[in-house]
Amino acid sequence: MAQKAFFYDMTRCTGCKTCVFACKDKNDLDLGKKFRTVYEIAGGETTRDESGVINTTCISYYISIACAHCDNPACVTACPTGAMQKEKETGIVRNNPETCIGCGACVEACPYGAPIIDADLGIARKCDGCRDYIEAGMTPVCVAACPALALRFGDVEEMSALGERISVAPLPDAEVTGPNIYVKPCRDAQPAGSDAVAVINPLEIELGWYEPFKDLV
Ligand code: SF4
Ligand code: SF4
Ligand code: SF4
């Protein structure tokens, strides 16, 4: 079996987050826990030139991302117990719940914010590529659920033929860990390292889904 990879078509993504909720449902992730994230990215400026003409630019795009099952996974390097491992056959990076001590070293190390600490279980958890589904010949649920057909999952040779390795701001340069996510960038997509854009849904990213409103749910 070959290295597995995602393909993500930024030109199709509408930012609906169905992928996030489908993943939460399959993995029974409670409030504040998620394996997939949709970043809302925006930028632009308004200027007035010497003749008084006002120019406005607008940059807007989404990035739907989960664990990238990297070629050089920083989480595996950082894990002090060897619980985080990259499978030889599929390249999927998995956490062994039997040996994970929940120290959070992987969370700190991952530049994609992929692992989370599940305080209820006392271990780190993250996307496993819907391993049970793909072993049964099925599609990961985030891919199957996307109404815009923006996500695909398969062998890296097939996915890399569809696009380029993800290196889009505010994510890190692909050189850092070699993410196995290939994208078709949208027109507005800015290169990794660009300071022309910012994340405009930071509460969702940092606190988890609707965490600020948890007392109201
Ligand atoms: S995205 Fe993060 S958690 Fe996933 S393999 Fe890469 S470094 Fe590890
Ligand atoms: S592949 Fe499965 S576990 Fe990974 S983000 Fe998609 S639904 Fe979640
Ligand atoms: S379900 Fe598809 S269109 Fe909606 S946010 Fe996810 S990747 Fe984008």
Coordinates of N, CA and C and ligand atoms in Angstrom, one line a residue:
M1 N 0.8 -1.2 0.0 CA 0.0 0.0 0.0 C 0.9 1.3 0.0
A2 N 0.4 2.3 -0.7 CA 1.2 3.5 -0.8 C 0.9 4.5 0.3
Q3 N 1.8 5.5 0.4 CA 1.5 6.6 1.2 C 0.1 7.2 0.9
K4 N -0.7 7.4 1.9 CA -2.0 8.0 1.6 C -1.9 9.6 1.7
A5 N -2.8 10.2 1.0 CA -2.8 11.7 1.0 C -4.2 12.3 0.7
F6 N -4.4 13.5 1.1 CA -5.6 14.3 0.8 C -5.3 15.1 -0.4
F7 N -6.4 15.4 -1.1 CA -6.4 16.5 -2.1 C -7.5 17.4 -1.7
Y8 N -7.2 18.7 -1.8 CA -8.2 19.7 -1.4 C -8.3 20.8 -2.4
D9 N -9.5 21.0 -3.0 CA -9.7 22.0 -4.1 C -10.2 23.2 -3.4
M10 N -9.3 24.2 -3.3 CA -9.7 25.5 -2.6 C -10.7 26.3 -3.5
T11 N -10.7 26.0 -4.8 CA -11.6 26.7 -5.7 C -13.1 26.3 -5.5
R12 N -13.2 25.1 -4.9 CA -14.6 24.5 -4.7 C -15.1 24.8 -3.3
C13 N -14.2 24.9 -2.3 CA -14.6 24.9 -0.9 C -15.4 26.2 -0.7
T14 N -16.6 26.0 0.0 CA -17.5 27.1 0.3 C -17.4 27.5 1.8
G15 N -16.5 26.8 2.5 CA -16.4 27.1 4.0 C -17.5 26.6 4.8
C16 N -18.3 25.7 4.3 CA -19.5 25.3 5.0 C -19.3 24.5 6.3
K17 N -18.1 23.8 6.4 CA -17.7 23.1 7.6 C -18.4 21.7 7.8
T18 N -19.1 21.3 6.7 CA -19.7 20.0 6.8 C -18.7 18.9 7.1
C19 N -17.5 19.1 6.5 CA -16.4 18.1 6.8 C -16.1 18.0 8.2
V20 N -16.0 19.2 8.9 CA -15.7 19.2 10.3 C -16.7 18.4 11.1
F21 N -18.0 18.7 10.8 CA -19.1 18.0 11.6 C -19.2 16.6 11.3
A22 N -18.9 16.2 10.1 CA -19.0 14.8 9.7 C -17.9 14.0 10.5
C23 N -16.7 14.6 10.6 CA -15.6 14.0 11.3 C -15.9 13.9 12.8
K24 N -16.5 15.0 13.4 CA -16.9 15.0 14.8 C -17.9 13.9 15.1
D25 N -18.8 13.7 14.1 CA -19.9 12.7 14.3 C -19.3 11.3 14.3
K26 N -18.4 11.0 13.3 CA -17.9 9.7 13.2 C -17.0 9.3 14.4
N27 N -16.2 10.3 14.9 CA -15.3 10.1 16.0 C -15.9 10.4 17.3
D28 N -17.2 10.7 17.4 CA -17.9 11.0 18.6 C -17.2 12.0 19.4
L29 N -16.8 13.1 18.8 CA -16.1 14.2 19.4 C -17.0 15.2 20.1
D30 N -16.9 15.4 21.4 CA -17.8 16.2 22.1 C -17.5 17.7 21.9
L31 N -18.2 18.6 22.5 CA -18.0 20.0 22.4 C -16.6 20.4 22.7
G32 N -16.0 21.2 21.8 CA -14.6 21.7 22.0 C -13.6 20.7 21.5
K33 N -14.0 19.6 20.8 CA -13.0 18.7 20.3 C -13.2 18.5 18.8
K34 N -12.2 18.6 18.0 CA -12.3 18.4 16.6 C -11.0 17.9 16.0
F35 N -11.1 17.1 15.0 CA -9.9 16.7 14.3 C -9.6 17.5 13.0
R36 N -10.7 18.0 12.4 CA -10.6 18.8 11.2 C -11.0 20.3 11.5
T37 N -10.3 21.2 10.9 CA -10.5 22.6 11.1 C -10.7 23.3 9.8
V38 N -11.6 24.3 9.7 CA -11.7 25.1 8.5 C -11.3 26.6 9.0
Y39 N -10.2 27.0 8.4 CA -9.7 28.3 8.7 C -10.4 29.3 7.7
E40 N -10.9 30.4 8.3 CA -11.4 31.5 7.4 C -10.3 32.5 7.3
I41 N -9.9 32.8 6.1 CA -8.8 33.7 5.9 C -9.2 35.0 5.2
A42 N -8.7 36.1 5.6 CA -9.1 37.3 4.9 C -7.9 38.3 5.0
G43 N -7.9 39.2 4.0 CA -6.9 40.3 4.0 C -7.3 41.4 3.0
G44 N -6.4 42.3 2.8 CA -6.8 43.4 1.9 C -6.5 44.7 2.6
E45 N -6.6 45.8 1.8 CA -6.4 47.1 2.3 C -7.1 48.2 1.4
T46 N -7.3 49.3 2.0 CA -7.9 50.4 1.3 C -6.9 51.6 1.3
T47 N -6.6 52.1 0.1 CA -5.6 53.2 0.1 C -6.2 54.3 -0.8
R48 N -5.6 55.5 -0.6 CA -6.0 56.7 -1.4 C -4.7 57.2 -2.1
D49 N -4.7 57.3 -3.4 CA -3.5 57.8 -4.1 C -3.5 59.3 -4.1
E50 N -2.4 59.8 -4.7 CA -2.2 61.3 -4.7 C -3.3 62.1 -5.3
S51 N -4.0 61.5 -6.3 CA -5.1 62.2 -6.9 C -6.4 62.0 -6.2
G52 N -6.4 61.3 -5.1 CA -7.6 61.1 -4.3 C -8.4 59.9 -4.6
V53 N -7.9 59.1 -5.6 CA -8.6 57.9 -5.9 C -8.5 56.8 -4.9
I54 N -9.6 56.2 -4.4 CA -9.5 55.2 -3.4 C -9.5 53.8 -4.1
N55 N -8.5 53.0 -3.6 CA -8.4 51.6 -4.1 C -8.6 50.6 -3.0
T56 N -9.4 49.6 -3.2 CA -9.7 48.6 -2.2 C -9.4 47.2 -2.7
T57 N -8.6 46.4 -2.0 CA -8.4 45.1 -2.4 C -9.0 44.2 -1.3
C58 N -9.4 43.0 -1.8 CA -10.0 42.0 -0.8 C -9.5 40.7 -1.1
I59 N -9.0 40.0 -0.1 CA -8.5 38.6 -0.2 C -9.4 37.8 0.8
S60 N -9.9 36.7 0.3 CA -10.8 35.8 1.1 C -10.7 34.4 0.6
Y61 N -10.4 33.5 1.5 CA -10.4 32.0 1.2 C -10.5 31.2 2.4
Y62 N -10.8 29.9 2.2 CA -10.9 28.9 3.3 C -9.8 27.9 3.2
I63 N -9.4 27.3 4.3 CA -8.5 26.1 4.3 C -9.2 25.1 5.2
S64 N -9.6 24.0 4.6 CA -10.0 22.9 5.4 C -8.9 21.9 5.6
I65 N -8.5 21.6 6.9 CA -7.3 20.8 7.1 C -7.5 19.9 8.3
A66 N -6.9 18.7 8.2 CA -6.7 17.8 9.4 C -5.3 17.4 9.4
C67 N -5.0 16.4 10.1 CA -3.6 15.9 10.1 C -3.1 15.6 8.7
A68 N -1.9 16.0 8.4 CA -1.4 15.9 7.0 C -0.6 14.6 6.8
H69 N -0.5 13.8 7.8 CA 0.3 12.5 7.7 C 1.6 12.7 7.0
C70 N 2.3 13.7 7.6 CA 3.5 14.2 7.0 C 4.6 13.2 6.7
D71 N 5.5 13.6 5.8 CA 6.7 12.7 5.5 C 7.7 12.8 6.6
N72 N 7.8 14.0 7.3 CA 8.7 14.2 8.4 C 7.8 14.7 9.6
P73 N 7.1 13.8 10.2 CA 6.1 14.2 11.2 C 6.8 14.7 12.5
A74 N 6.6 16.0 12.8 CA 7.2 16.6 14.0 C 6.6 16.0 15.3
C75 N 5.3 15.5 15.2 CA 4.7 14.9 16.3 C 5.4 13.6 16.7
V76 N 5.8 12.8 15.7 CA 6.5 11.6 16.0 C 7.8 11.8 16.7
T77 N 8.6 12.8 16.1 CA 9.9 13.2 16.7 C 9.7 13.6 18.1
A78 N 8.7 14.4 18.4 CA 8.5 15.0 19.7 C 8.0 14.0 20.8
C79 N 7.3 13.0 20.4 CA 6.6 12.1 21.4 C 7.7 11.4 22.2
P80 N 7.7 11.5 23.5 CA 8.7 10.9 24.4 C 8.5 9.4 24.6
T81 N 7.3 8.9 24.3 CA 7.1 7.5 24.6 C 7.0 6.6 23.3
G82 N 7.1 7.2 22.1 CA 6.9 6.5 20.9 C 5.5 6.1 20.6
A83 N 4.6 6.8 21.2 CA 3.1 6.5 21.0 C 2.7 6.9 19.6
M84 N 3.3 8.1 19.2 CA 2.9 8.6 17.9 C 3.8 8.0 16.8
Q85 N 3.3 7.3 15.9 CA 4.1 6.5 14.9 C 3.5 6.7 13.5
K86 N 4.4 6.6 12.5 CA 4.0 6.7 11.1 C 4.0 5.3 10.6
E87 N 2.9 4.8 10.1 CA 2.7 3.5 9.6 C 3.5 3.3 8.3
K88 N 4.3 2.2 8.3 CA 5.1 1.9 7.1 C 4.3 1.7 5.8
E89 N 3.2 1.0 5.9 CA 2.4 0.6 4.7 C 1.7 1.8 4.1
T90 N 1.1 2.6 5.0 CA 0.2 3.7 4.5 C 0.7 5.1 4.7
G91 N 1.7 5.2 5.5 CA 2.2 6.5 5.9 C 1.3 7.3 6.8
I92 N 0.2 6.7 7.2 CA -0.7 7.3 8.2 C -0.1 7.4 9.5
V93 N -0.2 8.6 10.1 CA 0.4 8.8 11.4 C -0.6 8.6 12.5
R94 N -0.4 7.6 13.4 CA -1.4 7.2 14.4 C -0.8 7.4 15.8
N95 N -1.7 7.5 16.7 CA -1.3 7.6 18.1 C -1.8 6.3 18.8
N96 N -0.9 5.7 19.6 CA -1.2 4.5 20.3 C -1.8 4.9 21.7
P97 N -3.1 4.6 21.9 CA -3.6 5.1 23.2 C -3.1 4.3 24.4
E98 N -2.5 3.1 24.1 CA -1.9 2.3 25.2 C -0.7 3.0 25.8
T99 N 0.1 3.6 24.9 CA 1.4 4.2 25.4 C 1.4 5.7 25.5
C100 N 0.4 6.3 25.0 CA 0.3 7.8 25.1 C 0.1 8.2 26.5
I101 N 0.8 9.2 27.0 CA 0.7 9.6 28.4 C 0.0 11.0 28.5
G102 N -0.4 11.5 27.3 CA -1.2 12.8 27.3 C -0.3 14.0 27.7
C103 N 1.0 13.9 27.4 CA 1.9 15.0 27.8 C 1.7 16.3 26.9
G104 N 1.2 16.1 25.7 CA 1.0 17.2 24.8 C 2.2 17.6 24.0
A105 N 3.2 16.8 24.0 CA 4.4 17.2 23.2 C 4.1 17.2 21.7
C106 N 3.2 16.3 21.3 CA 2.8 16.3 19.9 C 2.0 17.6 19.5
V107 N 1.2 18.0 20.4 CA 0.3 19.2 20.2 C 1.2 20.4 20.0
E108 N 2.2 20.5 20.9 CA 3.2 21.6 20.8 C 4.0 21.6 19.5
A109 N 4.3 20.4 19.1 CA 5.3 20.2 17.9 C 4.6 20.4 16.6
C110 N 3.3 20.0 16.5 CA 2.7 19.9 15.2 C 2.4 21.4 14.6
P111 N 2.9 21.7 13.5 CA 2.7 23.1 12.9 C 1.3 23.2 12.3
Y112 N 0.5 22.2 12.3 CA -0.8 22.3 11.7 C -2.0 22.2 12.7
G113 N -1.6 22.2 14.0 CA -2.6 22.1 15.1 C -3.5 20.9 15.0
A114 N -2.9 19.8 14.5 CA -3.7 18.6 14.3 C -4.1 17.8 15.5
P115 N -3.1 17.5 16.4 CA -3.5 16.7 17.6 C -4.2 17.5 18.6
I116 N -5.1 16.9 19.4 CA -5.7 17.6 20.5 C -5.5 16.7 21.7
I117 N -5.5 17.3 22.9 CA -5.5 16.5 24.1 C -7.0 16.3 24.5
D118 N -7.4 15.0 24.6 CA -8.7 14.7 25.1 C -8.6 14.5 26.6
A119 N -9.1 15.6 27.3 CA -8.9 15.6 28.7 C -9.7 14.4 29.4
D120 N -10.8 14.0 28.7 CA -11.6 12.9 29.3 C -10.9 11.6 29.3
L121 N -10.1 11.4 28.2 CA -9.4 10.1 28.0 C -7.9 10.2 28.5
G122 N -7.4 11.5 28.7 CA -6.1 11.7 29.1 C -5.0 11.3 28.1
I123 N -5.4 11.4 26.8 CA -4.4 11.1 25.7 C -4.6 12.1 24.6
A124 N -3.6 12.1 23.7 CA -3.7 12.9 22.5 C -4.5 12.1 21.5
R125 N -5.3 12.9 20.7 CA -6.1 12.2 19.6 C -6.0 13.1 18.4
K126 N -6.2 12.5 17.2 CA -6.2 13.3 16.0 C -6.7 12.4 14.8
C127 N -6.8 13.0 13.6 CA -7.2 12.3 12.4 C -6.4 11.1 12.2
D128 N -7.0 9.9 11.9 CA -6.3 8.7 11.5 C -6.6 8.3 10.1
G129 N -7.1 9.3 9.3 CA -7.4 9.1 7.9 C -8.6 8.2 7.8
C130 N -9.5 8.1 8.9 CA -10.6 7.1 8.9 C -10.1 5.8 8.5
R131 N -9.1 5.3 9.2 CA -8.4 4.1 8.9 C -9.3 2.9 8.7
D132 N -10.3 2.8 9.6 CA -11.2 1.7 9.6 C -12.0 1.7 8.3
Y133 N -12.4 2.9 7.8 CA -13.2 3.0 6.6 C -12.3 2.6 5.4
I134 N -11.1 3.2 5.3 CA -10.3 2.9 4.1 C -9.9 1.4 4.1
E135 N -9.7 0.8 5.2 CA -9.4 -0.6 5.2 C -10.6 -1.4 4.7
A136 N -11.8 -0.9 4.9 CA -13.0 -1.5 4.4 C -13.3 -1.1 2.9
G137 N -12.4 -0.4 2.3 CA -12.6 0.1 0.9 C -13.6 1.3 0.8
M138 N -13.8 2.0 1.9 CA -14.7 3.1 1.9 C -13.9 4.4 1.9
T139 N -14.6 5.5 1.8 CA -14.0 6.9 1.8 C -14.1 7.5 3.1
P140 N -13.0 8.2 3.6 CA -13.1 9.0 4.8 C -14.4 9.9 4.8
V141 N -15.0 10.0 6.0 CA -16.3 10.6 6.0 C -16.2 12.1 5.7
C142 N -15.1 12.8 6.0 CA -15.0 14.2 5.6 C -15.1 14.4 4.1
V143 N -14.4 13.4 3.4 CA -14.4 13.5 2.0 C -15.8 13.2 1.4
A144 N -16.4 12.1 2.0 CA -17.8 11.7 1.5 C -18.8 12.8 1.8
A145 N -18.6 13.5 2.9 CA -19.7 14.5 3.3 C -19.6 15.8 2.5
C146 N -18.5 16.2 2.0 CA -18.3 17.5 1.4 C -19.3 17.7 0.2
P147 N -20.2 18.6 0.4 CA -21.2 18.8 -0.7 C -20.6 19.5 -1.9
A148 N -19.4 20.1 -1.8 CA -18.8 20.8 -2.9 C -17.8 19.9 -3.7
L149 N -17.6 18.7 -3.2 CA -16.7 17.7 -3.8 C -15.3 18.4 -3.8
A150 N -14.9 19.0 -2.7 CA -13.7 19.7 -2.6 C -12.6 18.9 -2.0
L151 N -12.9 17.7 -1.4 CA -11.9 16.9 -0.8 C -11.8 15.5 -1.5
R152 N -10.6 15.0 -1.5 CA -10.4 13.6 -2.0 C -9.3 13.0 -1.1
F153 N -9.3 11.7 -1.2 CA -8.3 10.9 -0.4 C -7.9 9.7 -1.2
G154 N -6.6 9.4 -1.2 CA -6.1 8.3 -1.9 C -4.6 8.1 -1.9
D155 N -4.1 7.3 -2.8 CA -2.6 7.2 -2.9 C -2.0 8.5 -3.3
V156 N -0.8 8.7 -2.7 CA -0.1 10.0 -2.9 C 0.2 10.3 -4.4
E157 N 0.4 9.2 -5.2 CA 0.7 9.4 -6.6 C -0.5 10.1 -7.3
E158 N -1.7 9.6 -6.9 CA -2.9 10.1 -7.5 C -3.2 11.5 -7.1
M159 N -3.1 11.7 -5.8 CA -3.5 13.0 -5.2 C -2.5 14.1 -5.6
S160 N -1.2 13.8 -5.7 CA -0.2 14.8 -6.1 C -0.3 15.1 -7.6
A161 N -0.9 14.3 -8.3 CA -1.1 14.6 -9.8 C -2.2 15.7 -9.9
L162 N -3.0 15.9 -8.9 CA -4.2 16.8 -9.0 C -3.8 18.2 -8.5
G163 N -2.7 18.4 -7.8 CA -2.4 19.7 -7.3 C -1.0 19.8 -6.7
E164 N -0.8 20.8 -6.0 CA 0.6 21.1 -5.4 C 0.5 20.9 -3.9
R165 N 1.7 20.5 -3.3 CA 1.7 20.3 -1.9 C 1.3 21.6 -1.2
I166 N 0.5 21.4 -0.1 CA -0.1 22.7 0.5 C 1.0 23.5 1.1
S167 N 1.1 24.8 0.8 CA 2.0 25.7 1.3 C 1.4 27.1 1.2
V168 N 0.3 27.2 1.9 CA -0.6 28.4 1.8 C -0.7 29.0 3.2
A169 N -0.6 30.4 3.2 CA -0.7 31.1 4.5 C -2.1 31.0 5.0
P170 N -2.2 30.8 6.4 CA -1.2 30.9 7.4 C -0.5 29.6 7.8
L171 N -0.6 28.6 7.0 CA 0.0 27.3 7.3 C 1.5 27.5 7.0
P172 N 2.3 26.6 7.6 CA 3.8 26.7 7.3 C 4.2 26.3 5.9
D173 N 5.4 26.6 5.5 CA 5.9 26.1 4.3 C 5.9 24.6 4.3
A174 N 5.6 24.0 3.1 CA 5.6 22.6 3.0 C 6.9 21.9 3.3
E175 N 8.0 22.7 3.2 CA 9.3 22.1 3.5 C 9.5 21.7 4.9
V176 N 8.7 22.2 5.8 CA 8.9 22.0 7.2 C 8.7 20.5 7.6
T177 N 7.5 20.0 7.2 CA 7.2 18.6 7.6 C 6.8 17.7 6.4
G178 N 6.7 18.3 5.2 CA 6.3 17.5 4.1 C 4.9 17.0 4.2
P179 N 3.9 17.9 4.3 CA 2.5 17.4 4.5 C 2.0 16.7 3.2
N180 N 1.2 15.6 3.5 CA 0.6 14.9 2.4 C -0.8 15.4 2.1
I181 N -0.9 16.7 1.9 CA -2.1 17.3 1.5 C -1.7 18.1 0.2
Y182 N -2.4 17.8 -0.9 CA -2.2 18.5 -2.1 C -3.4 19.4 -2.5
V183 N -3.2 20.6 -3.0 CA -4.2 21.5 -3.2 C -4.3 22.1 -4.6
K184 N -5.5 22.5 -5.0 CA -5.6 23.3 -6.1 C -5.9 24.7 -5.5
P185 N -4.9 25.6 -5.5 CA -5.1 26.9 -4.8 C -6.2 27.7 -5.5
C186 N -6.9 28.5 -4.8 CA -7.9 29.5 -5.4 C -7.1 30.7 -5.7
R187 N -7.7 31.6 -6.4 CA -7.1 32.8 -7.0 C -6.5 33.7 -5.8
D188 N -7.2 33.8 -4.7 CA -6.7 34.6 -3.6 C -5.6 34.0 -2.7
A189 N -5.4 32.7 -2.9 CA -4.5 32.0 -1.9 C -3.1 32.7 -1.9
Q190 N -2.6 32.9 -0.7 CA -1.4 33.6 -0.5 C -0.3 32.5 -0.1
P191 N 0.9 32.7 -0.5 CA 2.0 31.7 -0.1 C 2.3 31.7 1.4
A192 N 2.7 30.5 1.8 CA 3.1 30.4 3.2 C 4.1 31.5 3.6
G193 N 3.9 32.0 4.8 CA 4.8 33.1 5.2 C 4.3 34.5 4.9
S194 N 3.3 34.6 4.1 CA 2.7 35.9 3.7 C 2.1 36.5 5.0
D195 N 2.2 37.8 5.1 CA 1.6 38.5 6.2 C 0.4 39.4 5.7
A196 N 0.0 39.0 4.5 CA -1.1 39.8 3.9 C -2.5 39.4 4.3
V197 N -2.5 38.2 5.0 CA -3.8 37.7 5.5 C -3.8 37.3 6.9
A198 N -5.0 37.2 7.5 CA -5.1 36.8 8.9 C -6.3 35.8 9.0
V199 N -6.2 35.0 10.1 CA -7.3 34.1 10.4 C -8.4 34.9 11.1
I200 N -9.7 34.8 10.6 CA -10.7 35.7 11.1 C -11.7 34.8 12.0
N201 N -11.4 33.6 12.2 CA -12.3 32.8 13.1 C -11.4 32.1 14.2
P202 N -10.6 33.0 14.9 CA -9.7 32.4 15.9 C -10.4 31.6 17.0
L203 N -11.5 32.1 17.4 CA -12.2 31.4 18.5 C -12.5 29.9 18.2
E204 N -13.0 29.7 17.0 CA -13.2 28.3 16.5 C -12.0 27.5 16.5
I205 N -10.9 28.1 16.1 CA -9.6 27.4 16.0 C -9.1 27.1 17.4
E206 N -9.1 28.0 18.3 CA -8.4 27.9 19.5 C -9.2 27.2 20.6
L207 N -10.5 27.5 20.6 CA -11.3 27.0 21.7 C -12.2 25.8 21.3
G208 N -12.3 25.5 20.1 CA -13.2 24.5 19.7 C -14.6 25.0 19.3
W209 N -15.4 24.1 18.7 CA -16.7 24.6 18.2 C -17.6 25.1 19.2
Y210 N -18.0 26.3 19.1 CA -19.0 27.0 19.9 C -18.7 26.9 21.4
E211 N -17.4 26.7 21.8 CA -17.1 26.6 23.2 C -17.5 27.9 23.9
P212 N -17.4 29.1 23.3 CA -17.9 30.2 24.1 C -19.4 30.2 24.4
F213 N -20.1 29.4 23.7 CA -21.6 29.3 23.9 C -22.0 28.0 24.6
K214 N -21.0 27.3 25.2 CA -21.4 26.0 25.6 C -22.5 25.9 26.7
D215 N -22.5 27.0 27.5 CA -23.6 27.1 28.5 C -25.0 27.3 27.9
L216 N -25.0 27.7 26.7 CA -26.3 28.0 26.1 C -26.8 26.8 25.3
V217 N -26.0 25.8 25.0 CA -26.4 24.7 24.2 C -27.2 23.6 25.0
Ligands
SF4_1 S1 0.1 17.2 10.6 FE1 1.0 17.3 12.7 S2 0.1 15.6 13.8 FE2 -0.2 15.2 11.6 S3 1.7 14.0 10.9 FE3 2.1 16.2 10.5 S4 3.2 16.9 12.4 FE4 2.1 15.0 12.9
SF4_2 S1 -10.1 11.4 7.4 FE1 -11.6 10.8 9.0 S2 -10.6 11.3 11.0 FE2 -9.5 12.4 9.3 S3 -10.5 14.5 9.2 FE3 -11.5 13.2 7.7 S4 -13.3 12.3 8.9 FE4 -11.8 13.1 10.4
SF4_3 S1 -17.4 20.3 3.5 FE1 -16.2 20.8 1.6 S2 -16.9 22.8 1.0 FE2 -17.6 22.5 3.2 S3 -15.8 23.4 4.4 FE3 -15.4 21.3 4.1 S4 -14.1 21.1 2.3 FE4 -15.1 23.1 2.3

